[in-house]
Short mmCIF file of N, CA and C in Angstrom, two decimals:
data_model
loop_
_atom_site.label_atom_id
_atom_site.label_comp_id
_atom_site.label_asym_id
_atom_site.label_seq_id
_atom_site.Cartn_x
_atom_site.Cartn_y
_atom_site.Cartn_z
N MET I 1 0.82 -1.18 0.00
CA MET I 1 0.00 0.00 0.00
C MET I 1 0.87 1.25 0.00
N THR I 2 2.00 1.19 0.69
CA THR I 2 2.90 2.34 0.73
C THR I 2 3.38 2.69 -0.67
N LEU I 3 3.62 1.67 -1.48
CA LEU I 3 4.08 1.90 -2.85
C LEU I 3 3.04 2.68 -3.65
N ALA I 4 1.76 2.35 -3.49
CA ALA I 4 0.71 3.06 -4.21
C ALA I 4 0.71 4.54 -3.84
N PHE I 5 0.88 4.86 -2.58
CA PHE I 5 0.94 6.26 -2.16
C PHE I 5 2.21 6.93 -2.70
N LYS I 6 3.32 6.20 -2.70
CA LYS I 6 4.59 6.73 -3.20
C LYS I 6 4.46 7.13 -4.67
N LEU I 7 3.69 6.36 -5.43
CA LEU I 7 3.52 6.66 -6.85
C LEU I 7 2.84 8.00 -7.09
N ILE I 8 2.06 8.48 -6.12
CA ILE I 8 1.41 9.77 -6.28
C ILE I 8 2.11 10.87 -5.47
N GLY I 9 3.31 10.56 -4.98
CA GLY I 9 4.12 11.57 -4.31
C GLY I 9 3.94 11.69 -2.82
N VAL I 10 3.32 10.70 -2.19
CA VAL I 10 3.11 10.73 -0.75
C VAL I 10 4.12 9.79 -0.10
N ASP I 11 4.96 10.35 0.79
CA ASP I 11 5.95 9.52 1.49
C ASP I 11 5.26 8.66 2.53
N GLY I 12 5.85 7.52 2.82
CA GLY I 12 5.28 6.63 3.80
C GLY I 12 6.33 5.80 4.50
N THR I 13 5.90 5.13 5.53
CA THR I 13 6.76 4.25 6.31
C THR I 13 6.02 2.94 6.51
N ILE I 14 6.71 1.85 6.33
CA ILE I 14 6.14 0.54 6.62
C ILE I 14 6.47 0.20 8.06
N ALA I 15 5.45 -0.02 8.86
CA ALA I 15 5.63 -0.35 10.27
C ALA I 15 4.67 -1.47 10.62
N GLU I 16 5.19 -2.52 11.19
CA GLU I 16 4.36 -3.68 11.51
C GLU I 16 4.16 -3.88 13.01
N THR I 17 5.20 -3.64 13.79
CA THR I 17 5.08 -3.85 15.23
C THR I 17 4.62 -2.56 15.91
N ARG I 18 4.14 -2.69 17.14
CA ARG I 18 3.72 -1.50 17.89
C ARG I 18 4.87 -0.52 18.02
N ALA I 19 6.07 -1.01 18.31
CA ALA I 19 7.23 -0.13 18.47
C ALA I 19 7.52 0.64 17.18
N GLU I 20 7.43 -0.04 16.04
CA GLU I 20 7.68 0.63 14.76
C GLU I 20 6.61 1.67 14.45
N VAL I 21 5.35 1.32 14.72
CA VAL I 21 4.25 2.25 14.47
C VAL I 21 4.40 3.47 15.37
N LEU I 22 4.68 3.25 16.65
CA LEU I 22 4.82 4.35 17.60
C LEU I 22 6.01 5.23 17.25
N ASP I 23 7.12 4.63 16.84
CA ASP I 23 8.30 5.41 16.43
C ASP I 23 7.96 6.29 15.23
N ALA I 24 7.31 5.73 14.22
CA ALA I 24 6.93 6.50 13.04
C ALA I 24 5.96 7.62 13.41
N PHE I 25 4.98 7.31 14.27
CA PHE I 25 4.00 8.30 14.71
C PHE I 25 4.70 9.46 15.43
N ASN I 26 5.60 9.14 16.35
CA ASN I 26 6.32 10.17 17.09
C ASN I 26 7.20 11.01 16.18
N ARG I 27 7.78 10.36 15.17
CA ARG I 27 8.64 11.08 14.24
C ARG I 27 7.86 12.12 13.43
N VAL I 28 6.70 11.74 12.92
CA VAL I 28 5.96 12.67 12.07
C VAL I 28 5.13 13.69 12.85
N THR I 29 4.85 13.44 14.11
CA THR I 29 4.13 14.42 14.91
C THR I 29 5.08 15.32 15.69
N GLY I 30 6.35 14.93 15.75
CA GLY I 30 7.31 15.72 16.51
C GLY I 30 7.24 15.47 18.00
N LYS I 31 6.50 14.42 18.41
CA LYS I 31 6.38 14.10 19.84
C LYS I 31 7.71 13.59 20.39
N GLY I 32 7.98 13.94 21.61
CA GLY I 32 9.16 13.41 22.28
C GLY I 32 10.47 13.94 21.75
N GLY I 33 10.42 15.04 21.00
CA GLY I 33 11.65 15.63 20.47
C GLY I 33 12.33 14.79 19.41
N ILE I 34 11.60 13.83 18.84
CA ILE I 34 12.21 12.94 17.86
C ILE I 34 12.40 13.64 16.52
N ALA I 35 11.47 14.50 16.13
CA ALA I 35 11.54 15.13 14.82
C ALA I 35 12.68 16.14 14.77
N ASN I 36 13.44 16.10 13.71
CA ASN I 36 14.52 17.06 13.50
C ASN I 36 14.13 18.09 12.44
N VAL I 37 12.86 18.25 12.20
CA VAL I 37 12.40 19.20 11.21
C VAL I 37 11.58 20.28 11.89
N PRO I 38 11.59 21.48 11.31
CA PRO I 38 10.77 22.55 11.90
C PRO I 38 9.29 22.19 11.86
N THR I 39 8.53 22.71 12.82
CA THR I 39 7.10 22.44 12.89
C THR I 39 6.40 22.78 11.59
N SER I 40 6.84 23.83 10.93
CA SER I 40 6.20 24.25 9.67
C SER I 40 6.35 23.21 8.57
N GLU I 41 7.32 22.31 8.69
CA GLU I 41 7.54 21.29 7.67
C GLU I 41 6.94 19.94 8.03
N LEU I 42 6.30 19.83 9.20
CA LEU I 42 5.64 18.58 9.57
C LEU I 42 4.41 18.39 8.69
N PRO I 43 4.01 17.15 8.43
CA PRO I 43 2.84 16.91 7.58
C PRO I 43 1.56 17.41 8.25
N HIS I 44 0.55 17.69 7.43
CA HIS I 44 -0.73 18.13 7.96
C HIS I 44 -1.72 16.98 8.07
N VAL I 45 -1.42 15.86 7.43
CA VAL I 45 -2.29 14.68 7.47
C VAL I 45 -1.42 13.43 7.61
N ILE I 46 -1.82 12.55 8.50
CA ILE I 46 -1.19 11.23 8.62
C ILE I 46 -2.25 10.21 8.21
N ILE I 47 -1.88 9.33 7.32
CA ILE I 47 -2.78 8.26 6.89
C ILE I 47 -2.26 6.97 7.49
N LEU I 48 -3.08 6.36 8.35
CA LEU I 48 -2.73 5.09 9.00
C LEU I 48 -3.70 4.02 8.57
N THR I 49 -3.21 2.80 8.41
CA THR I 49 -4.16 1.71 8.23
C THR I 49 -4.84 1.47 9.57
N GLU I 50 -6.02 0.89 9.52
CA GLU I 50 -6.74 0.59 10.75
C GLU I 50 -5.91 -0.31 11.66
N GLU I 51 -5.16 -1.24 11.06
CA GLU I 51 -4.34 -2.16 11.85
C GLU I 51 -3.26 -1.40 12.61
N ALA I 52 -2.58 -0.46 11.93
CA ALA I 52 -1.53 0.31 12.58
C ALA I 52 -2.14 1.20 13.67
N ALA I 53 -3.26 1.85 13.36
CA ALA I 53 -3.91 2.74 14.32
C ALA I 53 -4.33 1.98 15.58
N SER I 54 -4.77 0.74 15.41
CA SER I 54 -5.22 -0.03 16.58
C SER I 54 -4.07 -0.33 17.53
N GLN I 55 -2.83 -0.32 17.02
CA GLN I 55 -1.67 -0.59 17.87
C GLN I 55 -1.27 0.60 18.73
N ILE I 56 -1.67 1.80 18.30
CA ILE I 56 -1.31 3.00 19.07
C ILE I 56 -2.57 3.82 19.39
N GLU I 57 -3.65 3.13 19.65
CA GLU I 57 -4.94 3.78 19.84
C GLU I 57 -4.91 4.86 20.92
N GLU I 58 -4.32 4.57 22.07
CA GLU I 58 -4.28 5.55 23.16
C GLU I 58 -3.49 6.79 22.76
N GLU I 59 -2.34 6.60 22.13
CA GLU I 59 -1.52 7.73 21.71
C GLU I 59 -2.23 8.56 20.64
N GLU I 60 -2.94 7.88 19.74
CA GLU I 60 -3.67 8.58 18.69
C GLU I 60 -4.79 9.44 19.29
N ILE I 61 -5.53 8.89 20.24
CA ILE I 61 -6.62 9.64 20.88
C ILE I 61 -6.06 10.85 21.61
N GLU I 62 -4.97 10.67 22.35
CA GLU I 62 -4.36 11.80 23.06
C GLU I 62 -3.92 12.89 22.09
N TRP I 63 -3.35 12.49 20.95
CA TRP I 63 -2.92 13.46 19.94
C TRP I 63 -4.13 14.23 19.39
N GLN I 64 -5.20 13.51 19.08
CA GLN I 64 -6.38 14.14 18.51
C GLN I 64 -7.01 15.13 19.49
N LYS I 65 -6.91 14.86 20.78
CA LYS I 65 -7.46 15.77 21.79
C LYS I 65 -6.74 17.12 21.81
N THR I 66 -5.49 17.14 21.37
CA THR I 66 -4.72 18.40 21.39
C THR I 66 -5.21 19.34 20.30
N GLY I 67 -5.83 18.81 19.25
CA GLY I 67 -6.32 19.64 18.17
C GLY I 67 -5.22 20.18 17.27
N LYS I 68 -4.02 19.62 17.38
CA LYS I 68 -2.90 20.07 16.55
C LYS I 68 -2.86 19.27 15.25
N PHE I 69 -2.12 19.82 14.28
CA PHE I 69 -1.82 19.05 13.08
C PHE I 69 -0.70 18.12 13.42
N PRO I 70 -0.55 17.01 12.80
CA PRO I 70 -1.32 16.56 11.65
C PRO I 70 -2.64 15.89 12.04
N LEU I 71 -3.56 15.97 11.12
CA LEU I 71 -4.83 15.27 11.24
C LEU I 71 -4.57 13.80 10.96
N ILE I 72 -5.21 12.91 11.68
CA ILE I 72 -5.01 11.47 11.49
C ILE I 72 -6.23 10.89 10.80
N VAL I 73 -5.98 10.20 9.69
CA VAL I 73 -7.04 9.55 8.93
C VAL I 73 -6.73 8.06 8.89
N GLU I 74 -7.71 7.25 9.26
CA GLU I 74 -7.54 5.79 9.21
C GLU I 74 -8.20 5.25 7.95
N ILE I 75 -7.47 4.36 7.28
CA ILE I 75 -8.01 3.72 6.09
C ILE I 75 -7.92 2.21 6.28
N PRO I 76 -8.76 1.45 5.57
CA PRO I 76 -8.66 0.00 5.67
C PRO I 76 -7.32 -0.48 5.10
N GLY I 77 -6.84 -1.58 5.61
CA GLY I 77 -5.62 -2.17 5.08
C GLY I 77 -5.92 -3.00 3.84
N LEU I 78 -4.95 -3.75 3.40
CA LEU I 78 -5.10 -4.57 2.21
C LEU I 78 -6.18 -5.63 2.37
N ASN I 79 -6.48 -6.01 3.61
CA ASN I 79 -7.48 -7.04 3.86
C ASN I 79 -8.87 -6.47 4.11
N GLY I 80 -9.07 -5.17 3.87
CA GLY I 80 -10.37 -4.55 4.07
C GLY I 80 -10.52 -4.02 5.48
N HIS I 81 -11.74 -3.60 5.80
CA HIS I 81 -12.02 -3.02 7.12
C HIS I 81 -11.86 -4.04 8.23
N MET I 82 -11.33 -3.59 9.36
CA MET I 82 -11.27 -4.43 10.54
C MET I 82 -12.67 -4.54 11.11
N GLN I 83 -12.98 -5.69 11.64
CA GLN I 83 -14.30 -5.90 12.23
C GLN I 83 -14.51 -4.92 13.38
N GLY I 84 -15.67 -4.29 13.39
CA GLY I 84 -16.00 -3.35 14.45
C GLY I 84 -15.60 -1.91 14.16
N LYS I 85 -14.83 -1.67 13.10
CA LYS I 85 -14.43 -0.32 12.73
C LYS I 85 -15.44 0.27 11.78
N LYS I 86 -15.79 1.53 12.01
CA LYS I 86 -16.70 2.23 11.10
C LYS I 86 -15.93 2.75 9.90
N THR I 87 -16.61 2.82 8.78
CA THR I 87 -16.00 3.47 7.62
C THR I 87 -16.04 4.97 7.87
N LEU I 88 -15.22 5.72 7.14
CA LEU I 88 -15.23 7.16 7.27
C LEU I 88 -16.60 7.72 6.93
N SER I 89 -17.21 7.18 5.88
CA SER I 89 -18.55 7.64 5.48
C SER I 89 -19.58 7.40 6.58
N ALA I 90 -19.51 6.24 7.23
CA ALA I 90 -20.44 5.93 8.30
C ALA I 90 -20.24 6.86 9.50
N ALA I 91 -18.99 7.18 9.80
CA ALA I 91 -18.70 8.08 10.92
C ALA I 91 -19.23 9.48 10.64
N ILE I 92 -19.07 9.95 9.40
CA ILE I 92 -19.58 11.27 9.03
C ILE I 92 -21.09 11.29 9.11
N LYS I 93 -21.72 10.24 8.59
CA LYS I 93 -23.18 10.17 8.63
C LYS I 93 -23.68 10.17 10.07
N GLU I 94 -23.01 9.44 10.95
CA GLU I 94 -23.43 9.39 12.36
C GLU I 94 -23.22 10.73 13.04
N ALA I 95 -22.11 11.42 12.69
CA ALA I 95 -21.80 12.68 13.35
C ALA I 95 -22.68 13.83 12.91
N ILE I 96 -22.94 13.93 11.61
CA ILE I 96 -23.68 15.11 11.14
C ILE I 96 -24.96 14.76 10.38
N GLY I 97 -25.20 13.47 10.20
CA GLY I 97 -26.45 13.04 9.57
C GLY I 97 -26.47 13.20 8.06
N VAL I 98 -25.32 13.36 7.45
CA VAL I 98 -25.26 13.52 6.00
C VAL I 98 -24.46 12.37 5.41
N GLU I 99 -25.01 11.76 4.38
CA GLU I 99 -24.31 10.66 3.74
C GLU I 99 -23.42 11.20 2.63
N VAL I 100 -22.14 10.80 2.65
CA VAL I 100 -21.20 11.25 1.62
C VAL I 100 -20.76 10.12 0.75
#
């Protein structure tokens, strides 16, 4: 999946274990002083597979509560949606009552 994003100019990281996912997350959000790039150059959107997001769920929720960029978007992995996860369209419909 990372290759598909790379083809359209979006950089990515392959991370399978919780430690790898957390390290990548901290790097792109600048948490813990890991990022060596200015805040202005940090990404505005992070795209995580549902599987990766489930490994760092607590950290993701804490980040979202701060209201800072980057925005986190979860997408299904190569095997489709994880059981029990809502699609983005379903979440929008539930939140504002509009189907997209």
